[in-house]
PDB file of C-alpha atoms (C1' of nucleotides) in Angstrom:
ATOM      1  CA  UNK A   1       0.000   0.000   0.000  1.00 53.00           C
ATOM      2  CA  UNK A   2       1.597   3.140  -1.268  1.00 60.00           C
ATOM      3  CA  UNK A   3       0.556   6.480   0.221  1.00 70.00           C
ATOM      4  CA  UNK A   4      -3.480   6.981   0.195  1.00 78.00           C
ATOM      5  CA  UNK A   5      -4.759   8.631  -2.179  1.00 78.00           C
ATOM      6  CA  UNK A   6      -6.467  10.594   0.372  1.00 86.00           C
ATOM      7  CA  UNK A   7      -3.615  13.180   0.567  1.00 93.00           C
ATOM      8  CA  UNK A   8      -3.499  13.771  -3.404  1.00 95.00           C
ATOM      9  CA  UNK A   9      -6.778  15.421  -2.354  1.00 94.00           C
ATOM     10  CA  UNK A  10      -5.354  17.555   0.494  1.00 94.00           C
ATOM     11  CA  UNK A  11      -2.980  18.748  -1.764  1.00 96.00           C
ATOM     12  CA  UNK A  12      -5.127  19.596  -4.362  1.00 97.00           C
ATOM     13  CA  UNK A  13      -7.243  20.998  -1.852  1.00 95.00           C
ATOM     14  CA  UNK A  14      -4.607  23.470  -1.337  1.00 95.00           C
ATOM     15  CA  UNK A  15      -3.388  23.921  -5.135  1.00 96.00           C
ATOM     16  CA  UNK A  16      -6.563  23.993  -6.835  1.00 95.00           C
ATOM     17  CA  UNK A  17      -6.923  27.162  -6.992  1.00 95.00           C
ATOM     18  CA  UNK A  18      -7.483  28.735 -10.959  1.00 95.00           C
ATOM     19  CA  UNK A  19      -4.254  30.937 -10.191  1.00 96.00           C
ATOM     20  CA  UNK A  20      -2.950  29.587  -6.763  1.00 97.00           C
ATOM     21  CA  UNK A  21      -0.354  27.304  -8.996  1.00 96.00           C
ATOM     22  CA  UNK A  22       0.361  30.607 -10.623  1.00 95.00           C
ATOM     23  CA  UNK A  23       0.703  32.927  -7.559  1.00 97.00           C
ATOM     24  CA  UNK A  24       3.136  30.411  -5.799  1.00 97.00           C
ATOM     25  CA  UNK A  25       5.567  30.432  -8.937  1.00 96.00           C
ATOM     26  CA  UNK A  26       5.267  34.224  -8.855  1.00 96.00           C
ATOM     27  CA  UNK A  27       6.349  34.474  -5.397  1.00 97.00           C
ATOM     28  CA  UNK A  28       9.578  32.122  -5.272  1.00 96.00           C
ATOM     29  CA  UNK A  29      11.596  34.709  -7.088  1.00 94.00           C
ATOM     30  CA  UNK A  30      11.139  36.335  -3.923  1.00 96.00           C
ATOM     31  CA  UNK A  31       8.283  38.717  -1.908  1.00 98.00           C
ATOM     32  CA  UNK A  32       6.028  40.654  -4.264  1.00 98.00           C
ATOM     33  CA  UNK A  33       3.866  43.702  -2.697  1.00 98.00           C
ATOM     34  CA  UNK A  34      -0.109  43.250  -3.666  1.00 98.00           C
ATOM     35  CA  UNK A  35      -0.003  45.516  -6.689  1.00 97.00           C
ATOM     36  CA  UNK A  36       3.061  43.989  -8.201  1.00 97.00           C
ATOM     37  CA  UNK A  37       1.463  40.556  -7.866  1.00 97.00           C
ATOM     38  CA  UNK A  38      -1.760  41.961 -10.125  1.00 97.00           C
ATOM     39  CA  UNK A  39       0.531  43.696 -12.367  1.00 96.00           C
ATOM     40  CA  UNK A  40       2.406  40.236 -13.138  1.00 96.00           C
ATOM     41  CA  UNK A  41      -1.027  39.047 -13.372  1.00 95.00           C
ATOM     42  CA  UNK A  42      -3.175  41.257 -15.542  1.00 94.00           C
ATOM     43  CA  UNK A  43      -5.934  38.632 -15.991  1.00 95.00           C
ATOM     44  CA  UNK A  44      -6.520  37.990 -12.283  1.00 97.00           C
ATOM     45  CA  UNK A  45      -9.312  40.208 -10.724  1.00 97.00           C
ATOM     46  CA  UNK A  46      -8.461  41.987  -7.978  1.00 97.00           C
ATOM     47  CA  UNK A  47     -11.337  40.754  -6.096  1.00 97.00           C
ATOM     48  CA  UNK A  48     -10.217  37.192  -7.177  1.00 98.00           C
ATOM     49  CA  UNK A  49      -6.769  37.681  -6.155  1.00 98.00           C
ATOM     50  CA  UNK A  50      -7.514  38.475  -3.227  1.00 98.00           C
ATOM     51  CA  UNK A  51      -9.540  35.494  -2.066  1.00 98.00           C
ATOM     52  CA  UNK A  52      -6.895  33.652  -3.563  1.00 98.00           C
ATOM     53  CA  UNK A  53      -3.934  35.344  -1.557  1.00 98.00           C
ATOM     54  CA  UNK A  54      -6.502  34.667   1.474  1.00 97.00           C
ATOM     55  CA  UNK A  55      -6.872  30.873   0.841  1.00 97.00           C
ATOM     56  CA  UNK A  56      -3.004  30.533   0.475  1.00 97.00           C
ATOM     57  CA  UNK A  57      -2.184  32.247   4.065  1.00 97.00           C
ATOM     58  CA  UNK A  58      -4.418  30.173   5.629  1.00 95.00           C
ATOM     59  CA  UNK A  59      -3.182  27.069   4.165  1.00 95.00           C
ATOM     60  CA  UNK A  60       0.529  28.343   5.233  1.00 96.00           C
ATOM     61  CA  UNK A  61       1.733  28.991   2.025  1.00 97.00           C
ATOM     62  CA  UNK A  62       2.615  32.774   1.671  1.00 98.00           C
ATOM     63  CA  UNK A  63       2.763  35.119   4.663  1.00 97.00           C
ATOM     64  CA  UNK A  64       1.271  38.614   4.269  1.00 98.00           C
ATOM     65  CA  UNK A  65       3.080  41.691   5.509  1.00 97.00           C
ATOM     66  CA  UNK A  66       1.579  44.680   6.521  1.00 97.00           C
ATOM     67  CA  UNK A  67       3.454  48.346   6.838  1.00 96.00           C
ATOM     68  CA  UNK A  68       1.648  50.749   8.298  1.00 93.00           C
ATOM     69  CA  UNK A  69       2.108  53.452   5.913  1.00 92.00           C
ATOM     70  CA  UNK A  70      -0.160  55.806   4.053  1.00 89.00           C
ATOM     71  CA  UNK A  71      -0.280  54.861   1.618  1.00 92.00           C
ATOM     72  CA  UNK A  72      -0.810  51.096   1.977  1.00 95.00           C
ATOM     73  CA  UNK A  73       2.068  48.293   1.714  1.00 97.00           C
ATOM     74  CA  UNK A  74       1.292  44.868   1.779  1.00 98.00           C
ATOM     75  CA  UNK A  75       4.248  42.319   1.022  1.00 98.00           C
ATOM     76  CA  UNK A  76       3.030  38.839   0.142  1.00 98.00           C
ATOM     77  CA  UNK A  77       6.096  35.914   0.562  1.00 98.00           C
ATOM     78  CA  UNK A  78       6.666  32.208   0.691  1.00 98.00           C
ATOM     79  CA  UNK A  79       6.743  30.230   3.835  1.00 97.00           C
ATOM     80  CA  UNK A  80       8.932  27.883   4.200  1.00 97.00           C
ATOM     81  CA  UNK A  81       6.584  25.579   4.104  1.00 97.00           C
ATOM     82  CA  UNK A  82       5.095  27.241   1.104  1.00 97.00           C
ATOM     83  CA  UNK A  83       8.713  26.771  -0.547  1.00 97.00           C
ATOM     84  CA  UNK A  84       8.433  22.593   0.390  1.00 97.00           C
ATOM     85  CA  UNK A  85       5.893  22.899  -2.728  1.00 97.00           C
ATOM     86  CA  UNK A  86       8.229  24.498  -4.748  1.00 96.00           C
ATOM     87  CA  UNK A  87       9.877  20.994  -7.007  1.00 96.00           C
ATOM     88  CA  UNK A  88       6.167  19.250  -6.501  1.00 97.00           C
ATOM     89  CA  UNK A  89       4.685  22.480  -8.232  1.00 96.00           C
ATOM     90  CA  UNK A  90       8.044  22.573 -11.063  1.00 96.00           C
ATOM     91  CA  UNK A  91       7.196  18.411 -11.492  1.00 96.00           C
ATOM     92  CA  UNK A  92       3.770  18.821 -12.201  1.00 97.00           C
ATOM     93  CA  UNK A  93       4.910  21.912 -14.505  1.00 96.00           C
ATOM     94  CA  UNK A  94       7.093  19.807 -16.468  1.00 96.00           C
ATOM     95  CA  UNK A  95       4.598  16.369 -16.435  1.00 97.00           C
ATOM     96  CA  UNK A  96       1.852  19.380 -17.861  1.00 95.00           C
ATOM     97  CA  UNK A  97       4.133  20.006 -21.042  1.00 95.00           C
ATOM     98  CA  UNK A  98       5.079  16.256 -21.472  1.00 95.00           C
ATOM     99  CA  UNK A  99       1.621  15.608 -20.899  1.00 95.00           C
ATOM    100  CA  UNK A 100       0.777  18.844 -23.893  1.00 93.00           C
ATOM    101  CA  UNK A 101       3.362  17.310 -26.224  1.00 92.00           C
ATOM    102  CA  UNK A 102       2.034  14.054 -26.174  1.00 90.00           C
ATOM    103  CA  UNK A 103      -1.809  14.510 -26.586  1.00 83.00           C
ATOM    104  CA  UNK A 104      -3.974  16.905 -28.774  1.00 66.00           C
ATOM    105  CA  UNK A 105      -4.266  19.899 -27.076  1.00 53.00           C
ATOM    106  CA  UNK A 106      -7.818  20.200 -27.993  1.00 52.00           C
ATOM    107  CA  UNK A 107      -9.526  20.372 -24.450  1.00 47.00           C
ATOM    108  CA  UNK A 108      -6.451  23.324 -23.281  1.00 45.00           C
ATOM    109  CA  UNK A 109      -6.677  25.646 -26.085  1.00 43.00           C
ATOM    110  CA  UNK A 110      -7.474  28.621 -23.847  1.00 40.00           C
TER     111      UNK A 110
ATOM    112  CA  UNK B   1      12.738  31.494 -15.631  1.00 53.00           C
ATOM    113  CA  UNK B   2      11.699  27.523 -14.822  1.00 59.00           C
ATOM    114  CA  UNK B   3       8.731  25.863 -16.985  1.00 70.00           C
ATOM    115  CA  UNK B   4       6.177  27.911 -17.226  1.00 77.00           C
ATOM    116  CA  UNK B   5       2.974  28.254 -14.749  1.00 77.00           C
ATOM    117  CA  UNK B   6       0.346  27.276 -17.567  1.00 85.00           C
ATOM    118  CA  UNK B   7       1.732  23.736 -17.431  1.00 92.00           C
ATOM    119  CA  UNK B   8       1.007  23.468 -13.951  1.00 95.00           C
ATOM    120  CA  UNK B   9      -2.669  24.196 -14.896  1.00 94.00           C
ATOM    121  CA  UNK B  10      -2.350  21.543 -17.881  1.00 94.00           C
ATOM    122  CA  UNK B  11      -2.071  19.054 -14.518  1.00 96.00           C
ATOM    123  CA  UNK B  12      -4.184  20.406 -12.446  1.00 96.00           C
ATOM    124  CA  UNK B  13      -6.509  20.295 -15.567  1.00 95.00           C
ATOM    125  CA  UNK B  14      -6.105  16.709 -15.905  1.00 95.00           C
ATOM    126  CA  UNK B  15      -6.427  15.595 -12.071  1.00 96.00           C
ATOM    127  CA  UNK B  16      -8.477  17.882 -10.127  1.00 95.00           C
ATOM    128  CA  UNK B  17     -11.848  16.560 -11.300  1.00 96.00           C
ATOM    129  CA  UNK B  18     -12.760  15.294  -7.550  1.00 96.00           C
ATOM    130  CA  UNK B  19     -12.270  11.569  -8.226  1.00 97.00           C
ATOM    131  CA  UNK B  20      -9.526  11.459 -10.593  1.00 97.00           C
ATOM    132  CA  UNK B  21      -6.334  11.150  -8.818  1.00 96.00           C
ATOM    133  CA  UNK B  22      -8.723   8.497  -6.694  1.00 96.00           C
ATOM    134  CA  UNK B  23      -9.364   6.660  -9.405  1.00 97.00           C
ATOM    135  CA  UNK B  24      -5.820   6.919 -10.790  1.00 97.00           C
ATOM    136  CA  UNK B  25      -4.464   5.234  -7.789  1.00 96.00           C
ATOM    137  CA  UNK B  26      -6.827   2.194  -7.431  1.00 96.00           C
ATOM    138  CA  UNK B  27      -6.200   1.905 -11.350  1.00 97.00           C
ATOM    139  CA  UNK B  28      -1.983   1.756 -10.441  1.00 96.00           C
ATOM    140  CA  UNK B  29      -2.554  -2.031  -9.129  1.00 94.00           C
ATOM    141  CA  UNK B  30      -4.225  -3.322 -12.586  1.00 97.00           C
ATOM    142  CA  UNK B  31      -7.309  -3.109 -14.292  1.00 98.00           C
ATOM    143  CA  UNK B  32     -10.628  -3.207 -12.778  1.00 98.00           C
ATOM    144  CA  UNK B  33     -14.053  -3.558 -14.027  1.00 98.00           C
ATOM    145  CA  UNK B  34     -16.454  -1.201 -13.823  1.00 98.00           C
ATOM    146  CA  UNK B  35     -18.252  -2.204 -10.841  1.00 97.00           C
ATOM    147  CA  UNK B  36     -15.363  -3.023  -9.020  1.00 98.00           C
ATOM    148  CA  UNK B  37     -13.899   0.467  -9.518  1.00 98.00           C
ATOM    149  CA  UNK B  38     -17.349   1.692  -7.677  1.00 97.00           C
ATOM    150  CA  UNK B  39     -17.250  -0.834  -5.242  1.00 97.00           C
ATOM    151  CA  UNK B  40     -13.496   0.532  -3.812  1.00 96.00           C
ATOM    152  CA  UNK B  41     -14.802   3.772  -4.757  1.00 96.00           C
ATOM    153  CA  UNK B  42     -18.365   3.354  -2.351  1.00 95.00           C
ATOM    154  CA  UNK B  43     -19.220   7.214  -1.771  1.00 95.00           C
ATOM    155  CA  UNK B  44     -19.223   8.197  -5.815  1.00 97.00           C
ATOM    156  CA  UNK B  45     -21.813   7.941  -7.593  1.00 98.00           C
ATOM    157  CA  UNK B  46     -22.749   6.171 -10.650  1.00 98.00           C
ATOM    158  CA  UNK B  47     -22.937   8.645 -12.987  1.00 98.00           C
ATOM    159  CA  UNK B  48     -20.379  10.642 -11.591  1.00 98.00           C
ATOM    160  CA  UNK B  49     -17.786   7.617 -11.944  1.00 98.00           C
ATOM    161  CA  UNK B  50     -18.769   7.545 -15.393  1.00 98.00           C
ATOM    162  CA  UNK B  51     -17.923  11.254 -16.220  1.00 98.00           C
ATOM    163  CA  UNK B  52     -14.581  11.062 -14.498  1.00 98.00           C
ATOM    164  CA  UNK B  53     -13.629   7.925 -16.257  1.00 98.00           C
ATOM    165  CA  UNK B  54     -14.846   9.120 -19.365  1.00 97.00           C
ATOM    166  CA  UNK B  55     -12.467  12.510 -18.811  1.00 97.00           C
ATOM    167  CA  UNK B  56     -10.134  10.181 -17.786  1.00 98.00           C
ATOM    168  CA  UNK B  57     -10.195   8.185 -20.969  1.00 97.00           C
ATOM    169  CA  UNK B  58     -10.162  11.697 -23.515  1.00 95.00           C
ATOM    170  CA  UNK B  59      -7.012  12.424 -21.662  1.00 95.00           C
ATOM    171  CA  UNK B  60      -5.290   9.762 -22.677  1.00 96.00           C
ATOM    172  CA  UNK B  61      -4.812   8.227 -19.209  1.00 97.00           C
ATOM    173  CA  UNK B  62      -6.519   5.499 -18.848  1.00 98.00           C
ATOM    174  CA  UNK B  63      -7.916   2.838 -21.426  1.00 98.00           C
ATOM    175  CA  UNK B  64     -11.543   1.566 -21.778  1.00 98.00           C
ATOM    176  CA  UNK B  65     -11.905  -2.061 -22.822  1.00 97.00           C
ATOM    177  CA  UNK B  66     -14.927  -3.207 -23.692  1.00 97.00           C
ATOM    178  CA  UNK B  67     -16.115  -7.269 -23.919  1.00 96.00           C
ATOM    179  CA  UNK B  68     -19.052  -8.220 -26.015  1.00 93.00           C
ATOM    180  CA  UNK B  69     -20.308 -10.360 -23.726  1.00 91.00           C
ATOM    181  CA  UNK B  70     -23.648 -10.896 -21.749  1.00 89.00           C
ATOM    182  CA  UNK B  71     -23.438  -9.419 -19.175  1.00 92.00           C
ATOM    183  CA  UNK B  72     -21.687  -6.677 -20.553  1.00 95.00           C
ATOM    184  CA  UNK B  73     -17.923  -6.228 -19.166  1.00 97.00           C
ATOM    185  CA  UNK B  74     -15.831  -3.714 -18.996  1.00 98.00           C
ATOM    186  CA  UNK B  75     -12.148  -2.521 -17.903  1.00 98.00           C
ATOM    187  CA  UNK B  76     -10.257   0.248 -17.275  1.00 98.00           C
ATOM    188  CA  UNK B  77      -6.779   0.185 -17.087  1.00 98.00           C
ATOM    189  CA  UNK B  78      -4.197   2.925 -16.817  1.00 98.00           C
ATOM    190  CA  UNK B  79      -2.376   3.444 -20.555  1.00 98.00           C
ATOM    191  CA  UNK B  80       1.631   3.628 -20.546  1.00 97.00           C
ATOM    192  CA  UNK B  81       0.796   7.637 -20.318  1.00 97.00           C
ATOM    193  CA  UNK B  82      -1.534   7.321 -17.170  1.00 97.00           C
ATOM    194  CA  UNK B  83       1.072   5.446 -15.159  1.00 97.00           C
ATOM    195  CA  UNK B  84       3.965   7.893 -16.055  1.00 97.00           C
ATOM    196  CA  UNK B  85       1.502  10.463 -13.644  1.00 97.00           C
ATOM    197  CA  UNK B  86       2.289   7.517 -11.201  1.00 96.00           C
ATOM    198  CA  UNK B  87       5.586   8.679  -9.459  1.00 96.00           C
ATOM    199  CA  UNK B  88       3.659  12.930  -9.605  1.00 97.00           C
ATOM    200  CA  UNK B  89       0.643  11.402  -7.390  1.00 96.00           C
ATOM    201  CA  UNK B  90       2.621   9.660  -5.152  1.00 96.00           C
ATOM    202  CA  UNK B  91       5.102  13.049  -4.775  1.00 97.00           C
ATOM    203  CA  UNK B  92       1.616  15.037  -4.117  1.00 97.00           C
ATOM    204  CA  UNK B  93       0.468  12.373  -1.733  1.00 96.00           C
ATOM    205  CA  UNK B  94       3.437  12.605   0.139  1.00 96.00           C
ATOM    206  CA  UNK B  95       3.406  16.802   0.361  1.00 97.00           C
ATOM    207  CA  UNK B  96      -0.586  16.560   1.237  1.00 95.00           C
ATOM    208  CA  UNK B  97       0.452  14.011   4.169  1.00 95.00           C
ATOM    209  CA  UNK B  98       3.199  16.006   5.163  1.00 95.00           C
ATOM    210  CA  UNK B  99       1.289  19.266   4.885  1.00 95.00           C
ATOM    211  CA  UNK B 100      -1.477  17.786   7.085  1.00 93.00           C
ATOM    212  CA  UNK B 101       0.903  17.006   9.875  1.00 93.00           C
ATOM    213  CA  UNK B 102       2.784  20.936   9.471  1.00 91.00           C
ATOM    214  CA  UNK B 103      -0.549  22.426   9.131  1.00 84.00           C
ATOM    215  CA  UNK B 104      -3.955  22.344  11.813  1.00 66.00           C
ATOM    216  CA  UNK B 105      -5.702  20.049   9.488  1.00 52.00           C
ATOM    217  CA  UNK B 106      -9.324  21.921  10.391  1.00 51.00           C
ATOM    218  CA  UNK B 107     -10.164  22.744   6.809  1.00 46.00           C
ATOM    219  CA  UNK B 108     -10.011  18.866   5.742  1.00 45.00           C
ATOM    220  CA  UNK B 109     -12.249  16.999   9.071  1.00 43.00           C
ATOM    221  CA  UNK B 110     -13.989  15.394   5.926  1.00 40.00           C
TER     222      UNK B 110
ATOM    223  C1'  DC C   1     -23.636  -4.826 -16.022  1.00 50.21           C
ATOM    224  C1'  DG C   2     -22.559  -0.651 -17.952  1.00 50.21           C
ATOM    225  C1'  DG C   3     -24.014   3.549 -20.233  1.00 50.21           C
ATOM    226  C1'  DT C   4     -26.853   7.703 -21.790  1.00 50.21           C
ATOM    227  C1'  DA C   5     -29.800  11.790 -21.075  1.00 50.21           C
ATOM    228  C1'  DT C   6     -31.511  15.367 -18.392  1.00 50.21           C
ATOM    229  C1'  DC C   7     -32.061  18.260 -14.612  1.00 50.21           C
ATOM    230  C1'  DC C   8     -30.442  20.520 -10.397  1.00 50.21           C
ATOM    231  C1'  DA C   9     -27.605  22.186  -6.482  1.00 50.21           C
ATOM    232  C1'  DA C  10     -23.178  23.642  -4.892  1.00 50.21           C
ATOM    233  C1'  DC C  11     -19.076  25.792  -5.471  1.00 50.21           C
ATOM    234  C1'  DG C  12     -15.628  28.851  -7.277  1.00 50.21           C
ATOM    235  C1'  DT C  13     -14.582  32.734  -9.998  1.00 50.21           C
ATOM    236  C1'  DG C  14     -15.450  37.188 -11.627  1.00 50.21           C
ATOM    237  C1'  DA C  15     -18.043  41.786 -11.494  1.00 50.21           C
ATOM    238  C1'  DT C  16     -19.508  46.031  -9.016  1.00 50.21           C
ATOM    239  C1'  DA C  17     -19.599  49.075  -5.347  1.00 50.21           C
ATOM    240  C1'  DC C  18     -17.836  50.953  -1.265  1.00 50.21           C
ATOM    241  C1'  DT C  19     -14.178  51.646   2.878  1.00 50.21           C
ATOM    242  C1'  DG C  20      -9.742  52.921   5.522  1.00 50.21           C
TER     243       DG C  20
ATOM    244  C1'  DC D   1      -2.885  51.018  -2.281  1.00 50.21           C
ATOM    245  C1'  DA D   2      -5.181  47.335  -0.296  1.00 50.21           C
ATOM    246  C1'  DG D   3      -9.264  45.347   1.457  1.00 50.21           C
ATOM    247  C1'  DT D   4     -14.390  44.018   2.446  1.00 50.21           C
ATOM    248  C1'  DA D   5     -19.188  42.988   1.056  1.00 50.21           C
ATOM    249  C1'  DT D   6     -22.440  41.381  -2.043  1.00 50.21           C
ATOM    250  C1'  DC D   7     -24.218  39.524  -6.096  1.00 50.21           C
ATOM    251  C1'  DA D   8     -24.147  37.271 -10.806  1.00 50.21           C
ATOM    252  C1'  DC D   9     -22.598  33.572 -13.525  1.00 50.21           C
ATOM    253  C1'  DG D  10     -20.541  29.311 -15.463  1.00 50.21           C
ATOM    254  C1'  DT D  11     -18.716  24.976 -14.437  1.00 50.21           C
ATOM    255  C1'  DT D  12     -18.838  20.670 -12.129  1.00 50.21           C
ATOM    256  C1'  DG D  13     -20.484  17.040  -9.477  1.00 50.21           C
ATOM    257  C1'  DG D  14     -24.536  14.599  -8.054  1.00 50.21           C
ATOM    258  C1'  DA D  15     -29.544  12.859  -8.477  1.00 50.21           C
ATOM    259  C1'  DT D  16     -33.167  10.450 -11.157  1.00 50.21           C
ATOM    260  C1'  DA D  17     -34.851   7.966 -14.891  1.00 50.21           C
ATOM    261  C1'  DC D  18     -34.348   5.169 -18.717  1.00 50.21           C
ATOM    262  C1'  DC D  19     -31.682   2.186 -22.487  1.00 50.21           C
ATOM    263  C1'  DG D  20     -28.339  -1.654 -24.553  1.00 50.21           C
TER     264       DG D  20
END
DNA sequence: CGGTATCCAACGTGATACTG
DNA sequence: CAGTATCACGTTGGATACCG
């Protein structure tokens, strides 16, 4: 009996997100403040990125830094625990392209 | 720059349907029949099994073979592509397990 | 036994508006 | 600049019924 498959789903739990994946890759090139994080992602919502910023502290992921300043400065940065996802997150990168090259890309044309 | 963040949504793509990596990992020990597959898998349902395989099957991960018998019979087994997702499940297994015992698992009591 | 068709509820994402 | 609150919407999983 290899690990249970249980804790795939934990992890996915955690990675699931449509731009958590994203956001973490963003981030281990080092701490990114709120509006640099939207500006590297001009898709994301802001409302959306948000949530999603949310759902990653309280996994443990990121860590969220606050300066009290006017005006505003929020830092956003790995954990380290956050950074213990960083090869699982490049393997399933690099399985996603062997995975592209191999079938049609008919289902991931967006 | 590593491999690019899209390819990590190419996985997640593939395996975050809610069953999938489940399904993947029962499928790692051989082929099983339909009704088998539901009978390890008690809490999904029916049709629900069926949409997941069938995902399963336009990905190019697993195989549907098909008897023309009475009663009908039919297997799934994982193709040569499926099980090279093998040795990624297992590495996410091991991060969600590890995760759970870093983290206060109160967002997964299911 | 295994699959299809259809409908519905739940969830996640995105949109809009407003606050410190 | 960064965040909260609320609502609208599409996607997905699940329920029910029926077919080969």
């Amino acid at each position: 009996m290899t690990t249970k498959p249980i804790y795939i789903k934990t992890t996915l739990d955690v990675v699931c997100g449509k731009w958590k994946a994203v956001i973490l890759m963003e981030l281990v090139n080092g701490p990114l403040r709120f509006a640099e994080l939207k500006r590297k992602l001009p898709q994301i919502h802001h409302q959306t990125l948000i949530k999603q910023l949310k759902e990653l502290q309280e996994d443990g992921l990121i860590e969220r830094k606050s300066y009290a300043e006017i005006p505003p400065k929020v830092e956003y940065k790995l954990t380290s625990h956050g950074e213990s996802l960083h090869h699982l997150l490049h393997d399933m990168a690099a399985w996603g392209e062997y995975h592209l090259s191999v079938q049609k890309p008919d289902r991931y044309s967006s």
